[in-house]
Amino acid sequence: MKLTLLLSTLSISSLLLPVVGKAQVVKNWNLGVSGSTGRSFYNRKYYDQPEVPPGRIAQLKSNYLWGGTIWAEKYLNRHVAAIGELRYTEVDVPNNMLCECSYTGAVILQDEKHYWGSVGVGLRYYLNPKSPVSFFFDTKADADWLILAKEKINDKTYHHWNAMGYSHLAPSLSFAFGSKWKRLALSFGVYSNVTRTMVRNPGVHNRVHYAMKTGIMSKGFFGKVAITAFRLR
């Protein structure tokens, strides 16, 4: 339902971009909100293992993701702006992705979701800032923090605030290209973790013993709709 709403917003908003009109209004500061959706792809590594252990899956992908962002943009000159973001993201992932627990046939794994908080900073370059529809590209560095991993098993929900033994922090870089008309902006981009920072060392987590060191690398793509709420000098 959330994914359908986001995709509908993207489609409708893209039809609203005109090709004629007045030039962009440039203020020193822009403040706004945005919504995004996309897909994440995961590569899991088992350290000190010659091959993927039997029964384990190394390549996974999210079912969906959506996010909401509060952002600020500070113009350094007419072409270049610094951007900062606070973002919340919900990701629906394959069941049993983090735990990799062994269950009996009587256990039904119904759902697993991850909830992330992110802080990002970067630069945006406007190719034609004086045009009615201005095109831009930006690059950003993000610090992503896994707040909560939630599982639904046999109709009972479990909340894992300790990321099931994985490290919470996953720094990433993103690159995007988009267009802006008045207060509306559309952009599409890609992201990737800087390194395999989601790591779990051998030990006991959530009463489950893990004998191997495991690391997860994430990358993916996204589409975003942004609205400028305030323009300040």
Tab-separated table of N, CA, C and O in Angstrom, residues 4-75:
chain	number	residue	atom	x	y	z
A	4	THR	N	2.697	1.533	-3.364
A	4	THR	CA	1.785	1.971	-4.424
A	4	THR	C	1.551	3.463	-4.340
A	4	THR	O	1.539	4.172	-5.349
A	5	LEU	N	1.366	3.987	-3.102
A	5	LEU	CA	1.157	5.417	-2.917
A	5	LEU	C	2.354	6.222	-3.369
A	5	LEU	O	2.219	7.246	-4.040
A	6	LEU	N	3.564	5.761	-3.032
A	6	LEU	CA	4.773	6.482	-3.429
A	6	LEU	C	4.958	6.487	-4.932
A	6	LEU	O	5.307	7.497	-5.541
A	7	LEU	N	4.712	5.319	-5.577
A	7	LEU	CA	4.849	5.243	-7.027
A	7	LEU	C	3.820	6.117	-7.727
A	7	LEU	O	4.100	6.746	-8.747
A	8	SER	N	2.601	6.192	-7.173
A	8	SER	CA	1.565	7.042	-7.746
A	8	SER	C	1.965	8.508	-7.649
A	8	SER	O	1.769	9.287	-8.577
A	9	THR	N	2.558	8.885	-6.507
A	9	THR	CA	3.020	10.265	-6.339
A	9	THR	C	4.097	10.612	-7.342
A	9	THR	O	4.106	11.690	-7.931
A	10	LEU	N	5.034	9.672	-7.567
A	10	LEU	CA	6.090	9.894	-8.559
A	10	LEU	C	5.502	10.093	-9.943
A	10	LEU	O	5.897	10.982	-10.695
A	11	SER	N	4.531	9.263	-10.336
A	11	SER	CA	3.946	9.324	-11.665
A	11	SER	C	3.170	10.615	-11.876
A	11	SER	O	3.307	11.296	-12.892
A	12	ILE	N	2.340	10.983	-10.879
A	12	ILE	CA	1.535	12.192	-11.007
A	12	ILE	C	2.415	13.427	-11.035
A	12	ILE	O	2.223	14.341	-11.834
A	13	SER	N	3.429	13.429	-10.150
A	13	SER	CA	4.313	14.598	-10.073
A	13	SER	C	5.074	14.817	-11.362
A	13	SER	O	5.315	15.951	-11.772
A	14	SER	N	5.476	13.733	-12.045
A	14	SER	CA	6.237	13.869	-13.278
A	14	SER	C	5.406	14.522	-14.374
A	14	SER	O	5.942	15.178	-15.272
A	15	LEU	N	4.078	14.393	-14.311
A	15	LEU	CA	3.208	15.004	-15.309
A	15	LEU	C	3.020	16.495	-15.069
A	15	LEU	O	2.519	17.213	-15.933
A	16	LEU	N	3.417	16.965	-13.884
A	16	LEU	CA	3.215	18.364	-13.545
A	16	LEU	C	4.371	19.262	-13.966
A	16	LEU	O	4.291	20.465	-13.831
A	17	LEU	N	5.475	18.665	-14.467
A	17	LEU	CA	6.636	19.472	-14.849
A	17	LEU	C	6.392	20.173	-16.184
A	17	LEU	O	6.318	19.525	-17.223
A	18	PRO	N	6.259	21.482	-16.233
A	18	PRO	CA	6.050	22.199	-17.482
A	18	PRO	C	7.376	22.479	-18.174
A	18	PRO	O	8.429	22.393	-17.570
A	19	VAL	N	7.318	22.846	-19.421
A	19	VAL	CA	8.521	23.165	-20.182
A	19	VAL	C	8.682	24.656	-20.375
A	19	VAL	O	9.674	25.113	-20.917
A	20	VAL	N	7.699	25.458	-19.958
A	20	VAL	CA	7.796	26.908	-20.057
A	20	VAL	C	7.414	27.503	-18.715
A	20	VAL	O	6.742	26.883	-17.907
A	21	GLY	N	7.805	28.755	-18.492
A	21	GLY	CA	7.450	29.419	-17.244
A	21	GLY	C	8.543	30.370	-16.824
A	21	GLY	O	9.482	30.628	-17.563
A	22	LYS	N	8.436	30.872	-15.602
A	22	LYS	CA	9.427	31.793	-15.087
A	22	LYS	C	10.658	31.039	-14.594
A	22	LYS	O	10.598	29.862	-14.302
A	23	ALA	N	11.767	31.768	-14.487
A	23	ALA	CA	13.006	31.143	-14.029
A	23	ALA	C	12.894	30.732	-12.566
A	23	ALA	O	12.034	31.210	-11.833
A	24	GLN	N	13.779	29.839	-12.130
A	24	GLN	CA	13.791	29.385	-10.750
A	24	GLN	C	14.041	30.552	-9.800
A	24	GLN	O	14.810	31.465	-10.100
A	25	VAL	N	13.381	30.517	-8.634
A	25	VAL	CA	13.631	31.499	-7.586
A	25	VAL	C	14.721	30.945	-6.676
A	25	VAL	O	14.578	29.858	-6.121
A	26	VAL	N	15.823	31.661	-6.557
A	26	VAL	CA	16.955	31.190	-5.759
A	26	VAL	C	17.054	32.018	-4.484
A	26	VAL	O	17.227	33.232	-4.530
A	27	LYS	N	16.899	31.360	-3.339
A	27	LYS	CA	17.108	31.983	-2.027
A	27	LYS	C	18.370	31.376	-1.415
A	27	LYS	O	18.908	30.378	-1.899
A	28	ASN	N	18.840	31.982	-0.336
A	28	ASN	CA	20.036	31.449	0.313
A	28	ASN	C	19.791	30.068	0.911
A	28	ASN	O	20.665	29.217	0.908
A	29	TRP	N	18.593	29.856	1.486
A	29	TRP	CA	18.251	28.599	2.126
A	29	TRP	C	16.927	28.063	1.590
A	29	TRP	O	15.982	28.823	1.403
A	30	ASN	N	16.870	26.757	1.364
A	30	ASN	CA	15.623	26.050	1.086
A	30	ASN	C	15.458	24.958	2.136
A	30	ASN	O	16.408	24.229	2.431
A	31	LEU	N	14.266	24.827	2.697
A	31	LEU	CA	13.952	23.778	3.665
A	31	LEU	C	12.736	23.015	3.164
A	31	LEU	O	11.778	23.623	2.655
A	32	GLY	N	12.757	21.688	3.293
A	32	GLY	CA	11.626	20.931	2.780
A	32	GLY	C	11.583	19.498	3.256
A	32	GLY	O	12.322	19.084	4.156
A	33	VAL	N	10.687	18.756	2.634
A	33	VAL	CA	10.490	17.333	2.942
A	33	VAL	C	10.501	16.549	1.641
A	33	VAL	O	10.277	17.100	0.561
A	34	SER	N	10.760	15.254	1.741
A	34	SER	CA	10.745	14.405	0.557
A	34	SER	C	10.315	12.997	0.934
A	34	SER	O	10.423	12.571	2.084
A	35	GLY	N	9.827	12.255	-0.062
A	35	GLY	CA	9.485	10.848	0.090
A	35	GLY	C	10.217	10.054	-0.967
A	35	GLY	O	10.436	10.534	-2.090
A	36	SER	N	10.633	8.836	-0.646
A	36	SER	CA	11.423	8.046	-1.585
A	36	SER	C	11.016	6.581	-1.538
A	36	SER	O	10.437	6.105	-0.556
A	37	THR	N	11.317	5.884	-2.617
A	37	THR	CA	11.121	4.446	-2.688
A	37	THR	C	12.205	3.862	-3.583
A	37	THR	O	12.863	4.599	-4.331
A	38	GLY	N	12.421	2.556	-3.507
A	38	GLY	CA	13.469	1.947	-4.327
A	38	GLY	C	13.639	0.484	-3.997
A	38	GLY	O	12.715	-0.196	-3.545
A	39	ARG	N	14.865	0.003	-4.188
A	39	ARG	CA	15.174	-1.415	-3.962
A	39	ARG	C	16.601	-1.538	-3.470
A	39	ARG	O	17.493	-0.814	-3.935
A	40	SER	N	16.818	-2.428	-2.516
A	40	SER	CA	18.165	-2.690	-2.005
A	40	SER	C	18.587	-4.112	-2.364
A	40	SER	O	17.762	-5.030	-2.368
A	41	PHE	N	19.880	-4.275	-2.633
A	41	PHE	CA	20.454	-5.580	-2.960
A	41	PHE	C	21.590	-5.848	-1.982
A	41	PHE	O	22.456	-4.996	-1.762
A	42	TYR	N	21.615	-7.046	-1.396
A	42	TYR	CA	22.552	-7.372	-0.337
A	42	TYR	C	23.485	-8.498	-0.758
A	42	TYR	O	23.060	-9.468	-1.391
A	43	ASN	N	24.755	-8.345	-0.382
A	43	ASN	CA	25.742	-9.397	-0.575
A	43	ASN	C	26.303	-9.752	0.796
A	43	ASN	O	26.856	-8.905	1.494
A	44	ARG	N	26.155	-11.021	1.196
A	44	ARG	CA	26.620	-11.451	2.501
A	44	ARG	C	27.900	-12.264	2.337
A	44	ARG	O	27.967	-13.178	1.523
A	45	LYS	N	28.893	-11.931	3.138
A	45	LYS	CA	30.163	-12.635	3.110
A	45	LYS	C	30.336	-13.429	4.395
A	45	LYS	O	30.041	-12.934	5.495
A	46	TYR	N	30.808	-14.670	4.256
A	46	TYR	CA	31.150	-15.503	5.400
A	46	TYR	C	32.673	-15.554	5.477
A	46	TYR	O	33.328	-16.160	4.630
A	47	TYR	N	33.240	-14.895	6.474
A	47	TYR	CA	34.682	-14.764	6.588
A	47	TYR	C	35.336	-16.120	6.882
A	47	TYR	O	34.785	-16.959	7.595
A	48	ASP	N	36.519	-16.290	6.300
A	48	ASP	CA	37.330	-17.503	6.520
A	48	ASP	C	36.617	-18.772	6.067
A	48	ASP	O	36.875	-19.865	6.581
A	49	GLN	N	35.723	-18.620	5.087
A	49	GLN	CA	35.019	-19.776	4.538
A	49	GLN	C	35.402	-19.899	3.053
A	49	GLN	O	35.286	-18.929	2.295
A	50	PRO	N	35.862	-21.058	2.583
A	50	PRO	CA	36.246	-21.215	1.178
A	50	PRO	C	35.066	-21.071	0.225
A	50	PRO	O	35.241	-20.704	-0.934
A	51	GLU	N	33.862	-21.328	0.704
A	51	GLU	CA	32.659	-21.174	-0.098
A	51	GLU	C	31.482	-20.912	0.834
A	51	GLU	O	31.608	-21.002	2.063
A	52	VAL	N	30.323	-20.538	0.247
A	52	VAL	CA	29.147	-20.272	1.059
A	52	VAL	C	28.728	-21.552	1.777
A	52	VAL	O	28.550	-22.591	1.138
A	53	PRO	N	28.600	-21.524	3.105
A	53	PRO	CA	28.210	-22.733	3.846
A	53	PRO	C	26.863	-23.267	3.374
A	53	PRO	O	25.997	-22.499	2.941
A	54	PRO	N	26.665	-24.582	3.441
A	54	PRO	CA	25.405	-25.188	2.994
A	54	PRO	C	24.190	-24.590	3.701
A	54	PRO	O	24.218	-24.352	4.912
A	55	GLY	N	23.164	-24.333	2.929
A	55	GLY	CA	21.932	-23.793	3.480
A	55	GLY	C	21.920	-22.295	3.668
A	55	GLY	O	20.888	-21.714	4.040
A	56	ARG	N	23.050	-21.617	3.415
A	56	ARG	CA	23.118	-20.163	3.586
A	56	ARG	C	22.946	-19.472	2.237
A	56	ARG	O	23.286	-20.016	1.190
A	57	ILE	N	22.422	-18.262	2.274
A	57	ILE	CA	22.175	-17.482	1.056
A	57	ILE	C	23.009	-16.213	1.122
A	57	ILE	O	22.919	-15.451	2.089
A	58	ALA	N	23.814	-15.979	0.093
A	58	ALA	CA	24.714	-14.824	0.086
A	58	ALA	C	24.122	-13.621	-0.649
A	58	ALA	O	24.456	-12.481	-0.342
A	59	GLN	N	23.259	-13.853	-1.631
A	59	GLN	CA	22.684	-12.762	-2.421
A	59	GLN	C	21.204	-12.612	-2.093
A	59	GLN	O	20.426	-13.544	-2.273
A	60	LEU	N	20.821	-11.425	-1.609
A	60	LEU	CA	19.434	-11.164	-1.262
A	60	LEU	C	19.018	-9.804	-1.801
A	60	LEU	O	19.869	-8.970	-2.138
A	61	LYS	N	17.714	-9.541	-1.854
A	61	LYS	CA	17.215	-8.229	-2.249
A	61	LYS	C	15.961	-7.905	-1.453
A	61	LYS	O	15.228	-8.802	-1.022
A	62	SER	N	15.725	-6.612	-1.238
A	62	SER	CA	14.573	-6.182	-0.463
A	62	SER	C	13.296	-6.385	-1.270
A	62	SER	O	13.304	-6.391	-2.504
A	63	ASN	N	12.186	-6.552	-0.561
A	63	ASN	CA	10.887	-6.614	-1.223
A	63	ASN	C	10.423	-5.210	-1.602
A	63	ASN	O	9.856	-5.003	-2.658
A	64	TYR	N	10.650	-4.263	-0.708
A	64	TYR	CA	10.385	-2.855	-0.997
A	64	TYR	C	11.087	-2.021	0.056
A	64	TYR	O	11.511	-2.525	1.103
A	65	LEU	N	11.202	-0.743	-0.217
A	65	LEU	CA	11.639	0.206	0.801
A	65	LEU	C	10.961	1.534	0.540
A	65	LEU	O	10.616	1.861	-0.585
A	66	TRP	N	10.742	2.292	1.593
A	66	TRP	CA	10.219	3.643	1.459
A	66	TRP	C	10.818	4.483	2.578
A	66	TRP	O	11.224	3.961	3.618
A	67	GLY	N	10.899	5.783	2.344
A	67	GLY	CA	11.513	6.643	3.337
A	67	GLY	C	10.945	8.043	3.314
A	67	GLY	O	10.352	8.490	2.324
A	68	GLY	N	11.117	8.752	4.415
A	68	GLY	CA	10.740	10.155	4.528
A	68	GLY	C	11.935	10.962	5.007
A	68	GLY	O	12.707	10.496	5.857
A	69	THR	N	12.102	12.167	4.469
A	69	THR	CA	13.298	12.973	4.739
A	69	THR	C	12.932	14.414	5.039
A	69	THR	O	12.035	14.979	4.413
A	70	ILE	N	13.630	14.994	6.012
A	70	ILE	CA	13.638	16.444	6.227
A	70	ILE	C	14.991	16.947	5.748
A	70	ILE	O	16.027	16.409	6.139
A	71	TRP	N	14.994	17.937	4.872
A	71	TRP	CA	16.261	18.362	4.280
A	71	TRP	C	16.404	19.883	4.291
A	71	TRP	O	15.423	20.627	4.384
A	72	ALA	N	17.650	20.327	4.187
A	72	ALA	CA	17.992	21.747	4.077
A	72	ALA	C	19.010	21.922	2.966
A	72	ALA	O	19.883	21.072	2.768
A	73	GLU	N	18.882	23.015	2.234
A	73	GLU	CA	19.775	23.308	1.109
A	73	GLU	C	20.288	24.736	1.253
A	73	GLU	O	19.493	25.665	1.396
A	74	LYS	N	21.592	24.896	1.235
A	74	LYS	CA	22.217	26.215	1.356
A	74	LYS	C	22.977	26.523	0.077
A	74	LYS	O	23.933	25.811	-0.284
A	75	TYR	N	22.557	27.546	-0.641
A	75	TYR	CA	23.217	27.914	-1.881
A	75	TYR	C	24.570	28.571	-1.594
A	75	TYR	O	24.661	29.520	-0.824
